[in-house]
mmCIF file of C-alpha atoms and ligand atoms in Angstrom:
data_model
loop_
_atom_site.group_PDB
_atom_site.id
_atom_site.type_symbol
_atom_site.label_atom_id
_atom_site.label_comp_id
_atom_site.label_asym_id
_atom_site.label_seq_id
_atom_site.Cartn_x
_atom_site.Cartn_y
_atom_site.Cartn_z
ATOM 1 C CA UNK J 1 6.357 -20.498 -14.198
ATOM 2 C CA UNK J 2 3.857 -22.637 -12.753
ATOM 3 C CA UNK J 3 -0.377 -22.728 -13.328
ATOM 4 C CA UNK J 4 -0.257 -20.431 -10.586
ATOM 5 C CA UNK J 5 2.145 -18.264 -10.768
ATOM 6 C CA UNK J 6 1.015 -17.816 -14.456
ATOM 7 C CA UNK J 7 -2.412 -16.725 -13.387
ATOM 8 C CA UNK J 8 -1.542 -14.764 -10.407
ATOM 9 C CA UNK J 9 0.311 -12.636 -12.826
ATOM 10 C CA UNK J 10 -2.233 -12.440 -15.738
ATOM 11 C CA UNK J 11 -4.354 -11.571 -12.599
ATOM 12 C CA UNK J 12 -2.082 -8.652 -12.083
ATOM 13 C CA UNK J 13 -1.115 -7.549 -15.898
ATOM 14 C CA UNK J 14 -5.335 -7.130 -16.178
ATOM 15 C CA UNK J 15 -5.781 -4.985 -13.393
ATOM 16 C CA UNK J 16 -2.427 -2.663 -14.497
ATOM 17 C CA UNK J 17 -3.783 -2.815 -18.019
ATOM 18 C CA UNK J 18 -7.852 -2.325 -17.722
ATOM 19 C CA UNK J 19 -6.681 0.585 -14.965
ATOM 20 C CA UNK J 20 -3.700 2.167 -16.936
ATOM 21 C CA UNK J 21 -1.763 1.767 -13.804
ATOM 22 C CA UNK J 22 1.396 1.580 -15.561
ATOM 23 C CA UNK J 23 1.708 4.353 -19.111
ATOM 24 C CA UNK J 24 4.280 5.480 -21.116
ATOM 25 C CA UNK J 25 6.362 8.419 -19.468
ATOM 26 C CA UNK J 26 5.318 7.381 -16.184
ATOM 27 C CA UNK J 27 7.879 7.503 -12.740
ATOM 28 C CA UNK J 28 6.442 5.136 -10.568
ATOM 29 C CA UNK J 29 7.917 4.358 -7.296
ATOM 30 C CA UNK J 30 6.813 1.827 -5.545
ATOM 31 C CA UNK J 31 6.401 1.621 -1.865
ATOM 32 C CA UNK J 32 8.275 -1.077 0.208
ATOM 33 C CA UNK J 33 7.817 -2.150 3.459
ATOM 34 C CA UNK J 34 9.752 -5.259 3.222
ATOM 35 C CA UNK J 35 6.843 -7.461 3.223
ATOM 36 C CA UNK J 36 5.219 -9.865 0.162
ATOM 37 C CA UNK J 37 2.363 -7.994 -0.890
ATOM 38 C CA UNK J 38 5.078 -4.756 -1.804
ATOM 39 C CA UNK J 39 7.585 -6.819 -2.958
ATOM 40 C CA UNK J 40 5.327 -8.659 -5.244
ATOM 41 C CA UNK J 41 4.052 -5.086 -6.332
ATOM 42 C CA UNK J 42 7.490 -4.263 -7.596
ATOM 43 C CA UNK J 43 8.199 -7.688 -9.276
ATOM 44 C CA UNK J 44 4.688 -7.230 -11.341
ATOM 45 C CA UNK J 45 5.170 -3.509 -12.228
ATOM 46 C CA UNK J 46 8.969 -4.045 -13.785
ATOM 47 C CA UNK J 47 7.714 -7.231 -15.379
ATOM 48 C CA UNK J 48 4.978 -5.565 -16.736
ATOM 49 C CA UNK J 49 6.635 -2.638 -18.160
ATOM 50 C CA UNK J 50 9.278 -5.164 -19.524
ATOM 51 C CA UNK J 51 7.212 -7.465 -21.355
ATOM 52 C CA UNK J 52 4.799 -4.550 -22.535
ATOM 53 C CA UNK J 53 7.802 -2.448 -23.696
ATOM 54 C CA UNK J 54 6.559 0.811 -21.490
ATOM 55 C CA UNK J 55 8.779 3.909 -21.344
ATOM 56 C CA UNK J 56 8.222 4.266 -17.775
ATOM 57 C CA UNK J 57 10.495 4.767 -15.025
ATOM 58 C CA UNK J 58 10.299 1.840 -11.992
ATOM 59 C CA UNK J 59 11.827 3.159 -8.287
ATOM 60 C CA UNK J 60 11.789 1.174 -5.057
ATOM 61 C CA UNK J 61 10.851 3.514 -2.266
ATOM 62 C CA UNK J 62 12.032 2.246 1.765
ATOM 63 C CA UNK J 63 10.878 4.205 4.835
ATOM 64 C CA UNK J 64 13.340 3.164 7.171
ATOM 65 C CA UNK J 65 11.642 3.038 10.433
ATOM 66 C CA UNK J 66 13.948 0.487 12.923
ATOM 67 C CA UNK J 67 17.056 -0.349 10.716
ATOM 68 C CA UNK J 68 16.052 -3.640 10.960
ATOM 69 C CA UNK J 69 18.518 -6.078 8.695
ATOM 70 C CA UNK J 70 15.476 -8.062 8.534
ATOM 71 C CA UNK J 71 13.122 -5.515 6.630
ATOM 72 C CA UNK J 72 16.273 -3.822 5.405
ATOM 73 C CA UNK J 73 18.077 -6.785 3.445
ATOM 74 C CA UNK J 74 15.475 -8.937 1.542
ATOM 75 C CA UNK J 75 14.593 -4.988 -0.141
ATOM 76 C CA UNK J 76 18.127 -4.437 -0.980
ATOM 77 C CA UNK J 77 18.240 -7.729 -2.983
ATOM 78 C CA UNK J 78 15.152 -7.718 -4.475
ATOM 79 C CA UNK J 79 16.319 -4.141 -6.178
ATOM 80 C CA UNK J 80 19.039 -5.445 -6.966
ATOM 81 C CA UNK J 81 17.737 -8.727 -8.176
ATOM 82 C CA UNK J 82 15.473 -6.404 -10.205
ATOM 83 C CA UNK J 83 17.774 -3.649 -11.389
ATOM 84 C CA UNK J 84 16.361 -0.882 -9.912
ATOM 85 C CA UNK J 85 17.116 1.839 -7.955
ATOM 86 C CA UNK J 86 16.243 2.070 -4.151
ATOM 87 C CA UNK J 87 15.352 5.227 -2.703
ATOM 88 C CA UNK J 88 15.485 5.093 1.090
ATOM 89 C CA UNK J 89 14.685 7.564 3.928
ATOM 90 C CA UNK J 90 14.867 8.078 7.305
ATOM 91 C CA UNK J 91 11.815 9.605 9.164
ATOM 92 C CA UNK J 92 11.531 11.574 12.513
ATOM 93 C CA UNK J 93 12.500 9.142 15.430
ATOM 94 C CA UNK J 94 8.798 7.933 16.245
ATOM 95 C CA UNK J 95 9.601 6.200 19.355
ATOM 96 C CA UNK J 96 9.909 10.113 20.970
ATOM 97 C CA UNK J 97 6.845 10.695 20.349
ATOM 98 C CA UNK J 98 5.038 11.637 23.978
ATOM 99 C CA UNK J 99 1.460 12.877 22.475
ATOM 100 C CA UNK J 100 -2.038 10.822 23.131
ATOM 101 C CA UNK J 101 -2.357 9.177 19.526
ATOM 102 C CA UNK J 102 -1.422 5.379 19.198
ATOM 103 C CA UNK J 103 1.988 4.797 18.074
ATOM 104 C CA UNK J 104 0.286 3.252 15.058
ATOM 105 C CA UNK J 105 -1.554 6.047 13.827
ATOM 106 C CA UNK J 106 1.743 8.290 14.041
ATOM 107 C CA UNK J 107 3.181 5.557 12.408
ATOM 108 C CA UNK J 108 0.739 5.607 9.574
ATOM 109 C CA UNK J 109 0.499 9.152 9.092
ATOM 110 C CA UNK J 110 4.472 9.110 8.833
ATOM 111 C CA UNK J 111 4.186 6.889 6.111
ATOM 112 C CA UNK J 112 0.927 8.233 4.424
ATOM 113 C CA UNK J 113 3.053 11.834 4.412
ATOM 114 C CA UNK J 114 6.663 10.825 3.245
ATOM 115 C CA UNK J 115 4.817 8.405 0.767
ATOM 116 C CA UNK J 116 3.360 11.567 -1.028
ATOM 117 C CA UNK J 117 6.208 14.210 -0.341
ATOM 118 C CA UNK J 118 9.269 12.814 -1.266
ATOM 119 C CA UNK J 119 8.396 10.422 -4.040
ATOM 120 C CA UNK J 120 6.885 13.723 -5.557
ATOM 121 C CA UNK J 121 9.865 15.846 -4.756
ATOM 122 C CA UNK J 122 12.064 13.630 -6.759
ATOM 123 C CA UNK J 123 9.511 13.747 -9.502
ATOM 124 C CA UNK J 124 7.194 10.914 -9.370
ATOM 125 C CA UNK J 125 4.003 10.666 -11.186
ATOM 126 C CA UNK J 126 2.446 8.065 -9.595
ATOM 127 C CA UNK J 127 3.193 6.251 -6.332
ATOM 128 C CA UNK J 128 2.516 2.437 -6.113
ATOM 129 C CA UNK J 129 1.392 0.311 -2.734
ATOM 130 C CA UNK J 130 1.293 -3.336 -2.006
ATOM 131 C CA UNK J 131 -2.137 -3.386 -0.397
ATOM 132 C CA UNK J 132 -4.379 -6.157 -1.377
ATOM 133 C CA UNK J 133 -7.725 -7.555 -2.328
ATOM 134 C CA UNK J 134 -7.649 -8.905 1.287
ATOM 135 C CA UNK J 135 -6.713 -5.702 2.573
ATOM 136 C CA UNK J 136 -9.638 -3.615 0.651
ATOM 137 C CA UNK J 137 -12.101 -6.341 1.820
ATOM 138 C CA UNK J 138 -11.561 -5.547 5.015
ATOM 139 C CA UNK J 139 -11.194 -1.469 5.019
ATOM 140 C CA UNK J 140 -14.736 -1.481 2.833
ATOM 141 C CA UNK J 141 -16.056 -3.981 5.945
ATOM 142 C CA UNK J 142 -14.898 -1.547 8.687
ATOM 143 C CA UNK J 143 -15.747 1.722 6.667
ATOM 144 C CA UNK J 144 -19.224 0.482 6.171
ATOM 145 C CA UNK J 145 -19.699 -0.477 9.631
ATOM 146 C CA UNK J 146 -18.293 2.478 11.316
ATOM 147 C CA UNK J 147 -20.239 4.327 8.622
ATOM 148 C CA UNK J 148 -16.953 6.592 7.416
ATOM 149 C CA UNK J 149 -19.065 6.051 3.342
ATOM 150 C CA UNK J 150 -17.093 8.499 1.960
ATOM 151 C CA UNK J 151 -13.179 6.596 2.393
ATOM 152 C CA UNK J 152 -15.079 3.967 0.313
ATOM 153 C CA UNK J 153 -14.329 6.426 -2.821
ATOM 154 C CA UNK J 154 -10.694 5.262 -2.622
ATOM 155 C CA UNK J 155 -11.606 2.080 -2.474
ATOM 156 C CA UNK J 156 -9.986 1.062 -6.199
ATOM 157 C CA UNK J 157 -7.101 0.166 -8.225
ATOM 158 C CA UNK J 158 -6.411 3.896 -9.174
ATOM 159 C CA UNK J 159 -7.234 6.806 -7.001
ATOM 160 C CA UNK J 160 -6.084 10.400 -9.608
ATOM 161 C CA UNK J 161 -4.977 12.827 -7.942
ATOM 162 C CA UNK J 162 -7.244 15.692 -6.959
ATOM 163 C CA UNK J 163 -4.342 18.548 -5.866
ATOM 164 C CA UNK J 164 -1.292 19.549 -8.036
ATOM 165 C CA UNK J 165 0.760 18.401 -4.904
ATOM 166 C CA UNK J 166 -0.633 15.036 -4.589
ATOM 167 C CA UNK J 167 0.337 11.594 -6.247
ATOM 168 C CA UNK J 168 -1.864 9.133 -8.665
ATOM 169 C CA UNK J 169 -2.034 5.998 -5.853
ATOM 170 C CA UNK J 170 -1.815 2.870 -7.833
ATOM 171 C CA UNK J 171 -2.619 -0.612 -5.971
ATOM 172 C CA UNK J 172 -1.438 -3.483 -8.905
ATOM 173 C CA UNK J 173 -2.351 -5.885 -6.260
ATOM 174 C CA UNK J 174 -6.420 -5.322 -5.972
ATOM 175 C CA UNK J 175 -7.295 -8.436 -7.601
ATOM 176 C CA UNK J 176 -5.021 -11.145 -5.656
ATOM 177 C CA UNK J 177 -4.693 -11.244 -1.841
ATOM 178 C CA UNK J 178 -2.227 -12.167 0.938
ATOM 179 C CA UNK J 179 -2.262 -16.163 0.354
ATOM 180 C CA UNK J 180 -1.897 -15.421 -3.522
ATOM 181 C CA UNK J 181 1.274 -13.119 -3.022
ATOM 182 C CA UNK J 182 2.889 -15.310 -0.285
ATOM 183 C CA UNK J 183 2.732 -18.317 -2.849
ATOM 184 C CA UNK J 184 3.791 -16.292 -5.659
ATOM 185 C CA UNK J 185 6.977 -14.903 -3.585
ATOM 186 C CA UNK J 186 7.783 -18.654 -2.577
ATOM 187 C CA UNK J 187 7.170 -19.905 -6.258
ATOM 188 C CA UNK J 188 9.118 -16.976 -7.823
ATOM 189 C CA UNK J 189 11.649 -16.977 -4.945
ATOM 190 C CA UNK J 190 10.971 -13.388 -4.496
ATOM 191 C CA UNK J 191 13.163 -11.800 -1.363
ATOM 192 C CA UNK J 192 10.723 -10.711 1.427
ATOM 193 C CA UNK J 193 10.761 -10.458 5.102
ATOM 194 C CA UNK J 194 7.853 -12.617 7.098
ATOM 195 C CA UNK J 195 8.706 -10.421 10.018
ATOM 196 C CA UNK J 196 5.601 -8.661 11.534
ATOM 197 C CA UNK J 197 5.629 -5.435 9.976
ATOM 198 C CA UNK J 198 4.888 -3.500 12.870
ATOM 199 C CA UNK J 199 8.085 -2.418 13.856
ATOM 200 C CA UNK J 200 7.520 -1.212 17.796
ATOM 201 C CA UNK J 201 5.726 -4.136 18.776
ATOM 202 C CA UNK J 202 3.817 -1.341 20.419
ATOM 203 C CA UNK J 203 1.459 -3.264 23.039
ATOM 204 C CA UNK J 204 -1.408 -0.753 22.607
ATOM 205 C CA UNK J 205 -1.988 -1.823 19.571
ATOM 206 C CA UNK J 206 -3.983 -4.389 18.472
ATOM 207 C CA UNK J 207 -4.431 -3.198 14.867
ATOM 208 C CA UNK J 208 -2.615 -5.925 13.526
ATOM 209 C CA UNK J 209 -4.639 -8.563 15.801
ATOM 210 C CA UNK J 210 -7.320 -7.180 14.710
ATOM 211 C CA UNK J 211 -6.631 -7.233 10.678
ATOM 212 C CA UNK J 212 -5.494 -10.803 11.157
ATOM 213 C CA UNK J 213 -8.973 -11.614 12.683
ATOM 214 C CA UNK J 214 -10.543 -10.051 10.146
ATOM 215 C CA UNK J 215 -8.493 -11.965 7.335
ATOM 216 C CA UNK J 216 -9.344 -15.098 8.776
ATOM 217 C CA UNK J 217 -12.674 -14.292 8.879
ATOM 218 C CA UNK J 218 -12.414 -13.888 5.114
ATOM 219 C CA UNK J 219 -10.231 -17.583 4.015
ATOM 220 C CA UNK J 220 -13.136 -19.045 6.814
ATOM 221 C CA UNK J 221 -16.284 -18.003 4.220
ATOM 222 C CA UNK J 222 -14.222 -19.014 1.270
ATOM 223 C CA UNK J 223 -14.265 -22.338 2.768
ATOM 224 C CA UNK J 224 -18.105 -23.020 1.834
ATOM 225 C CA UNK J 225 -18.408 -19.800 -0.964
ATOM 226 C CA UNK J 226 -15.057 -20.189 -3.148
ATOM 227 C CA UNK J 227 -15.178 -17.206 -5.406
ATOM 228 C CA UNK J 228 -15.804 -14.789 -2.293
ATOM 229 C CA UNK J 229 -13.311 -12.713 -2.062
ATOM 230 C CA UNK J 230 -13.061 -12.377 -6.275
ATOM 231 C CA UNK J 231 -16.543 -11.361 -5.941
ATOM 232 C CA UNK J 232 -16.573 -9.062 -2.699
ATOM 233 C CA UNK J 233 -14.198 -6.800 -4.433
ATOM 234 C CA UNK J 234 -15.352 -6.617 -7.652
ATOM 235 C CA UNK J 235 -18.463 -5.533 -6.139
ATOM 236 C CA UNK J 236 -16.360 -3.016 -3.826
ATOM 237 C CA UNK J 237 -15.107 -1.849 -7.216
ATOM 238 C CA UNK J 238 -18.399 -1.033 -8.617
ATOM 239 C CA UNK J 239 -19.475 0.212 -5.353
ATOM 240 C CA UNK J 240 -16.518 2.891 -4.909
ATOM 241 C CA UNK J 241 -17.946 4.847 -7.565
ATOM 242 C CA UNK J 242 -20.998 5.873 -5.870
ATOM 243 C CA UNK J 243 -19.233 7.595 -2.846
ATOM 244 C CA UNK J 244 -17.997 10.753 -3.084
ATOM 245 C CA UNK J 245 -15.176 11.766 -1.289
ATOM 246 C CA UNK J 246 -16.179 15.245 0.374
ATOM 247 C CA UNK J 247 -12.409 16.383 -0.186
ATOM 248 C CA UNK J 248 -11.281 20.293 -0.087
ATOM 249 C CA UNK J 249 -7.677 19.937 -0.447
ATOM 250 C CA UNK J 250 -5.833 22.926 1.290
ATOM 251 C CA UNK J 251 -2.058 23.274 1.457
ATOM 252 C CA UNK J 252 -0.733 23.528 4.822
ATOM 253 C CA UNK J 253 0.296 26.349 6.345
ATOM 254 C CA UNK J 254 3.549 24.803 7.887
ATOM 255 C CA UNK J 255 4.791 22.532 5.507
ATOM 256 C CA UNK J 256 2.940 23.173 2.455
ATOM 257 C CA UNK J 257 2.054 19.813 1.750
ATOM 258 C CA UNK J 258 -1.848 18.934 0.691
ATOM 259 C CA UNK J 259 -3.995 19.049 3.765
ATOM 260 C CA UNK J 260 -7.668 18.879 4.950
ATOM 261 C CA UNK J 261 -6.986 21.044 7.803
ATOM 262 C CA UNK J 262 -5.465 24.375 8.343
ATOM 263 C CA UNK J 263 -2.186 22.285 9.348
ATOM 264 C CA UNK J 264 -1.477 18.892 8.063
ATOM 265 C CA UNK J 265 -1.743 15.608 10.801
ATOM 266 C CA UNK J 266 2.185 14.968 10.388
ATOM 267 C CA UNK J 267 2.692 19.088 11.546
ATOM 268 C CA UNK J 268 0.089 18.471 14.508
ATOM 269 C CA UNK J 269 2.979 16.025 14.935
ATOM 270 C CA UNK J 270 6.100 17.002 14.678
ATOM 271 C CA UNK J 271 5.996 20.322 13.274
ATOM 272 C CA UNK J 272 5.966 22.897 16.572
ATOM 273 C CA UNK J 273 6.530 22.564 20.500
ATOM 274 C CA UNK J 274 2.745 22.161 20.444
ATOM 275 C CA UNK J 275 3.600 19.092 18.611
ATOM 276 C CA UNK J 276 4.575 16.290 20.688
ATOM 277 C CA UNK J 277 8.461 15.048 19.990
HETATM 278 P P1 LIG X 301 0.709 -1.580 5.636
HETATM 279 O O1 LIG X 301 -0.098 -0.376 5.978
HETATM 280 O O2 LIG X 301 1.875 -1.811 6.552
HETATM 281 O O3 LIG X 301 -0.122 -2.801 5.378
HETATM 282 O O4 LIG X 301 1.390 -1.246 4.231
HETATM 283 C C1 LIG X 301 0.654 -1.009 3.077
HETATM 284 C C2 LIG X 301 1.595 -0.643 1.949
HETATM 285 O O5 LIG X 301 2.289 0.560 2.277
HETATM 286 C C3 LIG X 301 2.690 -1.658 1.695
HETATM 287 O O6 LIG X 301 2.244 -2.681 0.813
HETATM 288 C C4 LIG X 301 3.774 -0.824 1.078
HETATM 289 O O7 LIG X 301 3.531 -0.604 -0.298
HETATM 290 C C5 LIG X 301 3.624 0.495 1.816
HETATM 291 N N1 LIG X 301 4.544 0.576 2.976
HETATM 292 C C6 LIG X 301 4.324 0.120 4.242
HETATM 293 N N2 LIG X 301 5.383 0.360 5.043
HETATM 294 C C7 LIG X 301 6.311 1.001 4.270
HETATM 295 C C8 LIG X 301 7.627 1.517 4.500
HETATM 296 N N3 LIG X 301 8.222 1.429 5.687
HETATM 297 N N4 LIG X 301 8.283 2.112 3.471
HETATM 298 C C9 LIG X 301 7.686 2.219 2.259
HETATM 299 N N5 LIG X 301 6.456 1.745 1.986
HETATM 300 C C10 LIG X 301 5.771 1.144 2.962
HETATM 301 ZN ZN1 LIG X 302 2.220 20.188 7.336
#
């Protein structure tokens, strides 16, 4: 271990702690896209449970949306490196989709479903993502802008579940940010991929441009105001507890699965000729 790598992770270990991200009984799985900020995730969570002697079950959880080696092989050996199992799935081919969204937003609602549905189905309690402080930042930035006040609600380390048929989200990672988990990867030699994780280099969109503008933005103000981005989302923190999210939580009446809407986004989808694929 290294000065950083030891504070990165005390970092980390007070966040799962203060939050209970990680308890006794548990069956986390956490999400990986391949990436450092997920792959980090996992590292933190098994060390964590390790060191803290937690009865808790730890489960790597792959979408597998290109069979890329690339995204596919550092995963495989960081479960492995890890001991853990890896639960992988293949989603509806995404590339057939014909409909008006952005291949990006399909993509994301693919993930946001399966991310909820299967982890559940094979008995999760709580699902865990990589995203970041950097990340949060920048969705509290956009929300507040385009005035959506209510998504701020989720903006924290823990969001509980509010149906029977939805997951506890957990995000370890709220307190460090993308420079912080790239170094700790390197330092810890941590298997990830530095491919760009979207996967169909879809021209239309310019989401990722766009994030890596915004990220930018952020390291450019920590340049004169060094404690920035520690203190942006602390305040975010404190601020996500004013907003309400106005959520009535149906169940859909395709697939079942927790919904907003008569029928869920990923059923607009894929679920009838209506559909689009
Ligand atoms: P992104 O929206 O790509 O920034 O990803 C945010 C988080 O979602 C990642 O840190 C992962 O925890 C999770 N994630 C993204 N892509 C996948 C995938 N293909 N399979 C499983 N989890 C994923
Ligand atoms: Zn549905």
């Amino acid at each position: 271990m290294t000065r950083f790598t030891d504070i990165y992770l005390r970092r980390v270990f007070k966040t799962i702690e203060k939050n209970r991200l990680v308890e006794n009984s548990d069956r986390i799985f956490v999400a990986l896209s391949g990436g450092k900020d997920s792959a980090s995730c996992l590292y933190c969570v098994k060390r964590f449970a390790d060191e803290r002697n937690i009865d808790c079950e730890i489960k790597g959880f792959y979408i597998n949306l290109d069979d890329s080696p690339e995204v596919r092989e550092p995963i495989k050996s960081l479960v492995e490196k890890l001991d853990i199992e890896l639960i992988e799935i293949e989603p509806p081919d995404i590339r057939k989709y014909r409909g008006s969204r952005p291949i990006c937003s399909v993509c994301g609602i693919v993930k946001r479903y399966l991310m909820n549905k299967i982890p559940r189905e094979k008995g999760a309690t709580k699902i865990a993502t990589g995203h970041n402080m950097d990340d949060f930042i920048v969705f509290f930035l956009k929300n507040l802008v385009g005035k959506n006040y209510s998504w701020i609600s989720n903006f924290k380390p823990k969001v509980e579940s509010t149906h029977p048929k939805l997951l506890t989200r957990i995000r370890p990672l709220f307190n460090v940010g993308n420079r912080e988990d790239e170094r700790f990867c390197e330092e810890m030699k941590i298997p990830y991929t530095k491919k760009h994780i979207c996967r169909f280099k879809a021209r239309e969109c310019s989401y990722n441009r766009k994030r890596d503008n915004w990220y930018s933005t952020l390291y450019e103000i920590e340049k004169w105001n060094k404690s920035f981005r520690q203190q942006m989302i602390s305040a975010i923190e404190d601020v996500s507890t004013l907003f309400k999210k106005e959520e009535d939580l149906k169940e859909c009446s395709i697939c079942g699965e927790p919904s907003n809407k008569e029928i869920c986004a990923y059923c607009r989808i894929f679920g009838d000729a209506s559909g689009g694929i």
